[in-house]
XYZ file of C-alpha atoms in Angstrom:
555
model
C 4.197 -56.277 38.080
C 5.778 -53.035 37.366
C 6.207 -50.217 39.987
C 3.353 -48.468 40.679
C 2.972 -44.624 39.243
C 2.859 -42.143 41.496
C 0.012 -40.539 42.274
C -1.674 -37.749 40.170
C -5.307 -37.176 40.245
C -7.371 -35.202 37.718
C -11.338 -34.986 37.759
C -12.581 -37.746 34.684
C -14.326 -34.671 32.867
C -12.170 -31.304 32.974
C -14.077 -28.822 31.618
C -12.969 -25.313 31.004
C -14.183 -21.897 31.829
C -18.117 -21.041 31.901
C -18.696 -18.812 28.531
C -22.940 -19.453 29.273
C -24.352 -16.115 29.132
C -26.880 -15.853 32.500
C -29.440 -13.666 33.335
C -31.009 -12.843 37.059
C -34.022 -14.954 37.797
C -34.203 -13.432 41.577
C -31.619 -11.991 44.452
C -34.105 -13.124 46.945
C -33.403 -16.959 49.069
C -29.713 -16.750 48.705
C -27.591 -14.707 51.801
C -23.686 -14.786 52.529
C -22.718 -15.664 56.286
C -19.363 -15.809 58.295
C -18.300 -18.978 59.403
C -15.399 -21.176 61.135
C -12.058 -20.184 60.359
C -12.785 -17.145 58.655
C -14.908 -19.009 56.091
C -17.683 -17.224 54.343
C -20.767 -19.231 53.197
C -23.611 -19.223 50.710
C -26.607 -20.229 52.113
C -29.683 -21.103 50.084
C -32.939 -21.551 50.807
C -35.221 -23.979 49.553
C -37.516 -21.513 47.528
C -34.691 -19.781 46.003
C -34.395 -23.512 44.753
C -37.989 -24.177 43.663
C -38.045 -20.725 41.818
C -35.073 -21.484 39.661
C -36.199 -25.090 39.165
C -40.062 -23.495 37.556
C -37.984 -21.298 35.490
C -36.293 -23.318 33.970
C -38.394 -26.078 33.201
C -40.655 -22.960 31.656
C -37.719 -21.488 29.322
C -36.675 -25.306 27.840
C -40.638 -25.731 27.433
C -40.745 -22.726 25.306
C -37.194 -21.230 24.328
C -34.030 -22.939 22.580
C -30.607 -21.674 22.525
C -29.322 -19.217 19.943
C -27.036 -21.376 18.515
C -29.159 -23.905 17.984
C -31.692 -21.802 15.739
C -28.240 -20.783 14.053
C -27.773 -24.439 12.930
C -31.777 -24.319 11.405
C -31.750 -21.331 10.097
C -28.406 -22.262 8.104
C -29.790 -25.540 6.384
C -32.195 -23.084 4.661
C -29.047 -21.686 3.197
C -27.456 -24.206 2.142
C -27.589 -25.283 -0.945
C -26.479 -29.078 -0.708
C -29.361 -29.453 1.509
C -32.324 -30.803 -0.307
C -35.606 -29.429 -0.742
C -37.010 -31.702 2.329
C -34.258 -31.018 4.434
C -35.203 -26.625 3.859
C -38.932 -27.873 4.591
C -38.191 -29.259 7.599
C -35.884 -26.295 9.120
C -38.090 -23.928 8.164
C -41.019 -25.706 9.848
C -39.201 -25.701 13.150
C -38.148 -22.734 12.876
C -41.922 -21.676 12.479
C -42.699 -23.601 15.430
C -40.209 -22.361 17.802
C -41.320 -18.716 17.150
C -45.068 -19.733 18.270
C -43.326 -21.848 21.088
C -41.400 -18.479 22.220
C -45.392 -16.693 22.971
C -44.735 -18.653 25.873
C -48.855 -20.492 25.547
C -47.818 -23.657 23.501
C -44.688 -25.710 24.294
C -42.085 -26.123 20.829
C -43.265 -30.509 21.858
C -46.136 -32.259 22.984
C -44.346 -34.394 24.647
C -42.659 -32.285 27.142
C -40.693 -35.172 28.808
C -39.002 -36.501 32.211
C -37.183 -33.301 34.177
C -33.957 -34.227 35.146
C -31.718 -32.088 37.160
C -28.377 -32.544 37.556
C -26.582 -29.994 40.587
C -22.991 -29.374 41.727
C -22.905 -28.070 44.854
C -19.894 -26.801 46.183
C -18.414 -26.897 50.087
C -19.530 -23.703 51.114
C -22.744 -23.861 50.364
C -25.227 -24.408 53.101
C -28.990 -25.612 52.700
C -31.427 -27.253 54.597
C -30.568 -30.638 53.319
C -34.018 -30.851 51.302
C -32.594 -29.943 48.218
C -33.373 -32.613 45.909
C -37.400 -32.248 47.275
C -37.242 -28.429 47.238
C -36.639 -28.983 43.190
C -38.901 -31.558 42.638
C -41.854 -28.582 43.897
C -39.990 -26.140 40.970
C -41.008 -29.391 38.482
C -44.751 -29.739 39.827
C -45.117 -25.823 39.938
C -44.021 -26.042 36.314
C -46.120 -28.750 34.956
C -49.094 -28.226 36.604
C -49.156 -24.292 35.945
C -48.023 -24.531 32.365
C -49.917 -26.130 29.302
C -47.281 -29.092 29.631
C -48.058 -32.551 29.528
C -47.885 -35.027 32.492
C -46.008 -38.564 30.971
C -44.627 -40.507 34.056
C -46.731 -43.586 35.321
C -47.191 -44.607 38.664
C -46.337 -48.597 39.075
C -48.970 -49.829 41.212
C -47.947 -53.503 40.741
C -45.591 -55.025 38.177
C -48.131 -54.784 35.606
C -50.317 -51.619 36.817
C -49.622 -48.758 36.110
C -51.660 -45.097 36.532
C -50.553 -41.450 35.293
C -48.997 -39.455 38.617
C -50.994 -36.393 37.331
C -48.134 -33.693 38.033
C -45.010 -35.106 35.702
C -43.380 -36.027 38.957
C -41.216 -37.871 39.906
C -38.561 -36.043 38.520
C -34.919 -37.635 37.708
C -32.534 -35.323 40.171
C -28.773 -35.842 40.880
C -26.890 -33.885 43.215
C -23.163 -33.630 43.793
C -20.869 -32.701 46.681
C -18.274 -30.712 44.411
C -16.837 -27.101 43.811
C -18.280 -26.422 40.267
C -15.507 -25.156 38.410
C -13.350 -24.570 41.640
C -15.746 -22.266 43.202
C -17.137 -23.533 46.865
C -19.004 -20.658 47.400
C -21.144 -22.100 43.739
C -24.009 -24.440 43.063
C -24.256 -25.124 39.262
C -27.381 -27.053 37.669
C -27.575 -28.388 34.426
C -31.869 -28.790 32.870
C -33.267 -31.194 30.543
C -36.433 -32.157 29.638
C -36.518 -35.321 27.377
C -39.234 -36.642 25.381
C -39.220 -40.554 25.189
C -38.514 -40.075 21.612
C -35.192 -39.327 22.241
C -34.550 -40.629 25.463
C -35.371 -44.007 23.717
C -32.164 -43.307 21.533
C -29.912 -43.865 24.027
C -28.107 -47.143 23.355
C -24.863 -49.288 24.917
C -22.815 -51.911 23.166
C -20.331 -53.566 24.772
C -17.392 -53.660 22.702
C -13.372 -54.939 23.063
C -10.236 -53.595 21.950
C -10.666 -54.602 18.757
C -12.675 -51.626 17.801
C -10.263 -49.052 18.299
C -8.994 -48.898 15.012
C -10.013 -46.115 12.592
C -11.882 -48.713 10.433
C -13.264 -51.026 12.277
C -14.532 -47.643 14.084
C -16.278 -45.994 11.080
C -17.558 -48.985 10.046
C -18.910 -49.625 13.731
C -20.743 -45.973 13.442
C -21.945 -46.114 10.096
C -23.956 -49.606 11.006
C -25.066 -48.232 14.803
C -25.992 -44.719 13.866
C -27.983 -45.478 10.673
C -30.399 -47.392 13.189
C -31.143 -44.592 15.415
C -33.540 -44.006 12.497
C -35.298 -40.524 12.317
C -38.500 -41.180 15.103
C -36.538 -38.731 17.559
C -37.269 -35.760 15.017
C -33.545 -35.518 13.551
C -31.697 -32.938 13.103
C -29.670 -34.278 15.759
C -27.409 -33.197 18.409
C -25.204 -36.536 18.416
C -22.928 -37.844 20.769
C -20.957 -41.029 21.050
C -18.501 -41.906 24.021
C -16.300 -44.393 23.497
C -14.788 -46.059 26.989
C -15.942 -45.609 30.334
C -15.230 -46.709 33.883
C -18.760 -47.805 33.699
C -21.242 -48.562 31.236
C -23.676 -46.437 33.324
C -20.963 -43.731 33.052
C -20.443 -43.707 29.874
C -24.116 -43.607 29.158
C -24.261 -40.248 31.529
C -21.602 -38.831 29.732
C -23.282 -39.118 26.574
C -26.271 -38.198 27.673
C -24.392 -34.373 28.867
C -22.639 -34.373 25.715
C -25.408 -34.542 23.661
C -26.325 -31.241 25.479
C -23.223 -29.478 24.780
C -22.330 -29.643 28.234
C -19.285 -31.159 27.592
C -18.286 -29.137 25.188
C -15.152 -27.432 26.923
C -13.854 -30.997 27.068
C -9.589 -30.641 26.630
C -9.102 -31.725 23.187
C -6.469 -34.481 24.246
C -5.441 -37.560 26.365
C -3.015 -37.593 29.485
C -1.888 -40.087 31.711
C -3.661 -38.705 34.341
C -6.635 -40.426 31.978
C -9.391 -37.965 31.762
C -11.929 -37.711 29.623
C -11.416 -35.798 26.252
C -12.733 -35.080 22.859
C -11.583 -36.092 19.584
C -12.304 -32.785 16.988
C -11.081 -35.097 13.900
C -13.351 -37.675 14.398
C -16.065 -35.533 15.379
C -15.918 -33.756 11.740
C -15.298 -37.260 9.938
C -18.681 -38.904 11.707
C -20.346 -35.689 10.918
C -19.858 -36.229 7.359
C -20.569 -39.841 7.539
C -24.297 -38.868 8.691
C -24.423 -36.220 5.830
C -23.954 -39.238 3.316
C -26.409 -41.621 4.650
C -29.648 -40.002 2.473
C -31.889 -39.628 5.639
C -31.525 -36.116 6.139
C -34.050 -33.955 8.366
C -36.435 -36.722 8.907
C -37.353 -37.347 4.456
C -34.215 -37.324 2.680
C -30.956 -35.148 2.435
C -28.395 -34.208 4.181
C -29.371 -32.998 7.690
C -29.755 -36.204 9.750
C -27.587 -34.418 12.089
C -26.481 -30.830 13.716
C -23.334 -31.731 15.017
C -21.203 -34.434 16.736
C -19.277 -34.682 20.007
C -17.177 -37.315 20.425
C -15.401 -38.222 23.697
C -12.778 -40.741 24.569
C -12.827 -41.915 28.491
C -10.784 -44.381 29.905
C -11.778 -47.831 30.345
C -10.835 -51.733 32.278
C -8.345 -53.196 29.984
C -11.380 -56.136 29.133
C -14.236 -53.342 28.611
C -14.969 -50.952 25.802
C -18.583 -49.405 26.372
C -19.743 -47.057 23.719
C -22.654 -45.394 24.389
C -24.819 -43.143 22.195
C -26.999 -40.374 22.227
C -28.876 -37.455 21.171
C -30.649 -34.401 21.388
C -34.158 -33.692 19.202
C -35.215 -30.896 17.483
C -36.453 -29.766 20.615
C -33.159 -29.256 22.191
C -34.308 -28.840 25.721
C -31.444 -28.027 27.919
C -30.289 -24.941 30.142
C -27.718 -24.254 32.802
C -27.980 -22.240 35.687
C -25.494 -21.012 38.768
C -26.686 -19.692 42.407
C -23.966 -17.111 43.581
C -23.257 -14.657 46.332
C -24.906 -12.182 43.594
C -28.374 -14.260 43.203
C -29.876 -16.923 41.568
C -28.906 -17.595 37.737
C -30.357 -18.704 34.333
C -29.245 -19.669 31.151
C -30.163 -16.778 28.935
C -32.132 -18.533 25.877
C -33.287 -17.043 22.769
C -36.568 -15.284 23.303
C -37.248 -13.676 19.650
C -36.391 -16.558 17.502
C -38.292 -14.583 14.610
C -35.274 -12.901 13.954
C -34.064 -16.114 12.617
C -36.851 -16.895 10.142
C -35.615 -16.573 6.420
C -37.445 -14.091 4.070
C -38.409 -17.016 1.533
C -41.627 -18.383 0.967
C -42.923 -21.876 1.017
C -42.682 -22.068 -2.903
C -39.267 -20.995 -2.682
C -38.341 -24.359 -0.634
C -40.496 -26.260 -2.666
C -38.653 -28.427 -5.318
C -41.690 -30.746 -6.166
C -45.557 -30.531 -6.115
C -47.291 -31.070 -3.007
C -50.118 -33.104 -3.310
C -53.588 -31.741 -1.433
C -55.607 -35.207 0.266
C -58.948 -34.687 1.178
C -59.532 -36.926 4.307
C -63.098 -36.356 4.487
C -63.586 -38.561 0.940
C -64.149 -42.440 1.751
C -60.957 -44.464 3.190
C -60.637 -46.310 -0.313
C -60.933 -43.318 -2.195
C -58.046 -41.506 0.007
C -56.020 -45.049 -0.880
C -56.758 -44.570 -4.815
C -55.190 -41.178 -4.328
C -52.199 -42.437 -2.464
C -51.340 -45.080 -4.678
C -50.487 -42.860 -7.800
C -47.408 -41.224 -5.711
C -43.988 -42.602 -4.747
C -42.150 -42.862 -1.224
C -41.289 -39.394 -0.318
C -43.815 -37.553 -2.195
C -45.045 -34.437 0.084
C -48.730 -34.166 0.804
C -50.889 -31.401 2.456
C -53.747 -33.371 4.595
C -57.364 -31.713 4.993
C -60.138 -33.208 6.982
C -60.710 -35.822 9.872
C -58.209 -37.996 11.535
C -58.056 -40.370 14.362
C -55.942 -39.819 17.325
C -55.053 -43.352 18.689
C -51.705 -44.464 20.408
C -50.094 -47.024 22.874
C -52.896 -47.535 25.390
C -56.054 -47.371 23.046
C -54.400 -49.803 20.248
C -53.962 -52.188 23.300
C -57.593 -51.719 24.492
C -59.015 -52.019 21.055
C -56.492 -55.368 20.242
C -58.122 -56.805 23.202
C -61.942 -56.179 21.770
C -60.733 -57.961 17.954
C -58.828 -61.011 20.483
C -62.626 -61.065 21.760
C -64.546 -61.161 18.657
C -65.129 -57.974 18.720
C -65.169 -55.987 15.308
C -62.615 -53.566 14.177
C -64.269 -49.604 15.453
C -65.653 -48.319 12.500
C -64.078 -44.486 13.083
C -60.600 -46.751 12.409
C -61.473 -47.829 9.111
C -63.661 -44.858 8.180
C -60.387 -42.652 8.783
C -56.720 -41.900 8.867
C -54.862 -42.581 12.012
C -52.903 -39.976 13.543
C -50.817 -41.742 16.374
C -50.483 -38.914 19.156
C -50.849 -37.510 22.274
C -51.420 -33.860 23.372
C -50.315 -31.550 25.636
C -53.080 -29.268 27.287
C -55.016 -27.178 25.547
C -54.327 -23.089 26.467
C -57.658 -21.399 27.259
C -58.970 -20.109 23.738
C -57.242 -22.928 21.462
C -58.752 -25.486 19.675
C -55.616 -27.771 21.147
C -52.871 -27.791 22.875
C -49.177 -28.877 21.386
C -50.039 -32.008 19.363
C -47.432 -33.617 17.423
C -46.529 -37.144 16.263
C -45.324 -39.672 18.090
C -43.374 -42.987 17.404
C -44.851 -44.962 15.012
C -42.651 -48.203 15.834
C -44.487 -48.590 19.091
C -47.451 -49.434 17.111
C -45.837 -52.010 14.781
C -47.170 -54.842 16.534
C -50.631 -54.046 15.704
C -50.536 -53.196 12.450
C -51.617 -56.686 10.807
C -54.254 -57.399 13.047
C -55.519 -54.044 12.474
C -55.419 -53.880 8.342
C -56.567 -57.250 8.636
C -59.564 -56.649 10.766
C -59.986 -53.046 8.000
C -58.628 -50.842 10.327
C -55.353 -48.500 10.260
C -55.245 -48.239 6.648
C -53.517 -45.104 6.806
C -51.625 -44.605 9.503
C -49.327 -40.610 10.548
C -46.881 -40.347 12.717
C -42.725 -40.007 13.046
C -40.137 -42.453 12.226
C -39.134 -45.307 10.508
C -41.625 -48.653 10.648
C -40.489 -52.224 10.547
C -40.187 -54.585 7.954
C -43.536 -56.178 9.402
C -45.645 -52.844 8.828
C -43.827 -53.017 5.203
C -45.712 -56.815 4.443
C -48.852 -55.408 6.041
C -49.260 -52.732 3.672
C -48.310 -54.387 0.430
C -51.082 -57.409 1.586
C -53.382 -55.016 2.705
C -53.242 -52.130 0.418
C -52.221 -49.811 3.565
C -50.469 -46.515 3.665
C -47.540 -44.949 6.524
C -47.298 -40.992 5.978
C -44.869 -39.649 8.050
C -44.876 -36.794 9.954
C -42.207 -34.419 10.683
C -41.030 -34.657 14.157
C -40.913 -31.347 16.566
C -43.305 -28.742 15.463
C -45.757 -29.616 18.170
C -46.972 -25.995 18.403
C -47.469 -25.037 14.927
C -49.433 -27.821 14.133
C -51.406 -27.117 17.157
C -51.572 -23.688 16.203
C -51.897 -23.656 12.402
C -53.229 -27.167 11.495
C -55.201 -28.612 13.885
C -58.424 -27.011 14.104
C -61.159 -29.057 16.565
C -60.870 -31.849 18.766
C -63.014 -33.886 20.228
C -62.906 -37.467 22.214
C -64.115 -40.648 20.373
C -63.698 -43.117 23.348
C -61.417 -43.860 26.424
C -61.982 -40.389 27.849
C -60.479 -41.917 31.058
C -56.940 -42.442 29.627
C -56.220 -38.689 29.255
C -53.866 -37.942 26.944
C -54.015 -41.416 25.343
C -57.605 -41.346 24.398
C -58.699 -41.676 21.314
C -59.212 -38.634 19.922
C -60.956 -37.433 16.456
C -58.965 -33.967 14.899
C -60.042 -31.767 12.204
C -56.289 -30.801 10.004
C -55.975 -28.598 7.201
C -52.583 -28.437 5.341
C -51.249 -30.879 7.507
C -47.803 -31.539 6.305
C -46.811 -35.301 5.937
C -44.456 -37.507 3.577
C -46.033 -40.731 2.147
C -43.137 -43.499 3.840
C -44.762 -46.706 3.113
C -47.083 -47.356 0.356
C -49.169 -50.460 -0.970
C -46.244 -51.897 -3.164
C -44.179 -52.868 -0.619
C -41.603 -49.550 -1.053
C -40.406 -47.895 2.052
C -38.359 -45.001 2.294
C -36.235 -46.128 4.909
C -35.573 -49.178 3.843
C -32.532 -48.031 1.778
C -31.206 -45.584 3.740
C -30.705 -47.631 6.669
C -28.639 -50.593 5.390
C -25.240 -49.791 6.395
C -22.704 -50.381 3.332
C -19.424 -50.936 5.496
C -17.325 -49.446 2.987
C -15.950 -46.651 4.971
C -12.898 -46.144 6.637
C -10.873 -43.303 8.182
C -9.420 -40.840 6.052
């Protein structure tokens, strides 16, 4: 073996100077003190702690960042994007001005809380850090209209809700954040399992770390990702990794723009860095798939980050990631000067466009009246193609995960299909609570593919004939239709809130009132907006747009 090189040491991610703009969430908790050796410390206590924790799971609940909105408010501009892609933006951007009253949360699904601290050497606390935050995530769930999602396991195969959204993912680190010990940075997310079910690893070799092989790689892996984590994306790919669990994390902060101050090129010292040109050259890739915001276009994604970390000569992890249309992240600093907050945007009306809803439409939307009988609403169906834009009006079913189990168990028994599942539409959903003085709280679709399973059994028994929700289906769900004359409609992804607030106009529970949020639920809609997917000919929308061509290569 060669001599060894001498030693150098630089931290795996560098990142650069903090541009975040902050503002004070409190002065109170936080004290300087003299110590050993001339020292001076930062001590914290633990409700300083708590306080900033509640905050800030409130603002990501209910607030995005400016740039963000920038990035919507643009593809209404644009005029490559196409009409569904302008649909779509301006729907979120609808929903994250009622989201910004601060009542209704911009997703129903207001996710896992997961904390991430840096707390440098000069900062003293009472050790019970990680618990003192985990009080800021139960004072924010259980005061707020969010909604609780993390199970219990009670044995392998029980499991029961916790009732407060806890416990909450929290990772704290023994370092000066950005050189200053007298610091103690945080980074906030709240992820929804739509897009926290996104995440994906391959274990790859050397051999794809060639500019084809690479964009060929990408196109294939990235056209999966599909659109049921309410695209427009913040991607993120890492390529490398000391770790496949590292490189995982590291996508998983990218996809936040956390990493964004990344140096821009490679050392020996063999840090972590981003690549700009491939960045912009995956970015158009995803323009050119047809996806677009959730039904066709351009918009499948925001923007890319792309990092390069090292790696063991016989491992190549690449992980992937992203961040939803409810891009649910701040940062936040305690100083000597008080405790800070990421300062989001708080009037996103300023970012509405003055156009109206016939100026973004390119096509006719078709009005379905739910309330006629089930084959009636199929007659009507059948006359459009895949991607045809409806408006629903009347009843639907609420049914997801849990209640399709219970009722697949009552068919395996004999039992017949429930007659309010072949009477009417199924909307598969679960909602966040309802504000005092609303008809519901934030209510919008989930992932259809976690229904897939039951799909034939369901049609077959005349149930599920129509089904709404987000995301692509699988070739299964396809068959089922075509045999069964049986519709998907999809839903756009993300405007939790407006549909609460604009669309969804009683509730009431059908069965399972026991199972919370995943009862089964029946909902009154009017100009519900929805995209027929699948239809009873065997077409699906996504079927096209996901089968990679591998024809691409680096320019």
């Amino acid at each position: 073996m060669s001599s060894a090189a001498a030693f150098s040491y630089a931290p795996l991610l560098p990142t650069g100077p903090d541009q975040t703009e902050y503002r004070l969430v409190t002065d109170e908790g936080v004290d300087v003190v003299n110590g050993p050796g001339g020292r001076r410390f930062l001590t914290v206590e633990p409700s300083a702690l708590t306080t900033l924790t509640a905050e800030a799971m409130h603002d990501i609940a209910h607030f995005l960042r400016p740039a963000h909105l920038t990035q919507l408010r643009s593809i209404i501009g644009d005029p490559a994007a196409s009409p569904n892609d302008r649909f779509v933006a301006l729907d979120l951007l609808r929903n994250a001005n009622i989201a910004a009253g601060g009542v209704l949360p911009m997703c129903q699904d207001t996710g896992t809380a997961i904390v991430m601290g840096k707390r440098g050497r000069h900062v003293l606390t009472d050790g019970t850090d990680a618990e003192a935050i985990s009080r800021g995530v139960y004072q924010a769930y259980t005061k707020l209209n969010l909604r609780y999602s993390q199970l219990a396991p009670l044995t392998m195969w029980d499991e029961r809700n916790t009732g407060s959204n806890l416990p909450a993912q929290v990772e704290l680190y023994a370092e000066d954040p950005d050189g200053h010990p007298d610091a103690y940075k945080f980074l906030f997310m709240a992820k929804g399992g739509g897009s926290a079910n996104k995440s994906y690893l391959y274990q790859e070799t050397k051999a794809l770390l060639n500019p084809t092989r690479m964009m060929q790689f990408l196109e294939e892996k990235l056209r999966l990702i599909g659109t049921s984590a309410c695209p427009p994306y913040h991607l993120a790919i890492v390529i490398g990794g000391t770790s496949a669990e590292y490189a995982l994390k590291t996508a998983k902060y990218a996809s936040a723009k956390y990493l964004d101050s990344l140096p821009t090129s490679g050392s020996m010292t063999a840090h972590g860095f981003r690549d700009l040109e491939l960045e912009a050259e995956v970015l158009e890739l995803t323009r050119n798939f047809g996806i677009g915001a959730q039904f066709g276009g351009r918009y499948f994604c925001h923007d890319v980050r792309v990092v390069r970390l090292p790696r063991h000569g016989a491992s190549c992890p690449v992980a992937i990631a992203v961040s939803c249309s409810a891009d649910r992240q701040a940062v936040a600093k305690i100083t000597p000067s008080g405790v800070w907050l990421e300062r989001l945007e708080t009037d996103p009306a300023r970012f509405l466009p003055d156009v109206t809803d016939e100026t973004l439409d390119a096509e006719t939307v078709v009005r379905v009246d739910l309330n006629r009988p089930m084959d009636e609403i199929r007659a009507e169906l059948s006359k459009y193609p895949v991607k045809t834009r409806l408006s629903l009006n009347g009843p639907l079913v609420v049914a997801r995960d849990i209640a399709h189990a219970k009722i697949a168990e009552r068919l395996d028994a004999g039992e017949p299909m429930p007659q309010y599942l072949r009477d009417h539409a199924v909307y598969y959903a679960g909602p966040a609570k309802t504000p005092e003085g609303y008809a519901s709280g934030s209510f919008g679709p989930t992932t259809a593919g976690r229904m897939d399973a039951y799909v034939e059994k369901f049609q077959a028994a005349g149930g599920s004939q129509v089904m709404l929700a987000k995301g692509n289906r699988s070739a299964q769900v396809t068959r089922a239709c075509q045999q069964h004359g049986g519709f998907y409609l999809g839903s756009i992804g993300g405007p939790a809130a407006r549909l609460a607030q604009d669309c969804i106009k009683h509730v009431e529970v059908l069965e399972y009132p026991e199972l919370g949020m995943e009862a089964v639920w029946k909902i009154e809609v009017e100009d519900f907006p929805a995209f027929i997917v699948v239809d009873d000919k065997g077409n699906d929308f996504f079927a096209e747009v996901t089968k990679p061509v591998l024809t691409v290569g680096r320019r």
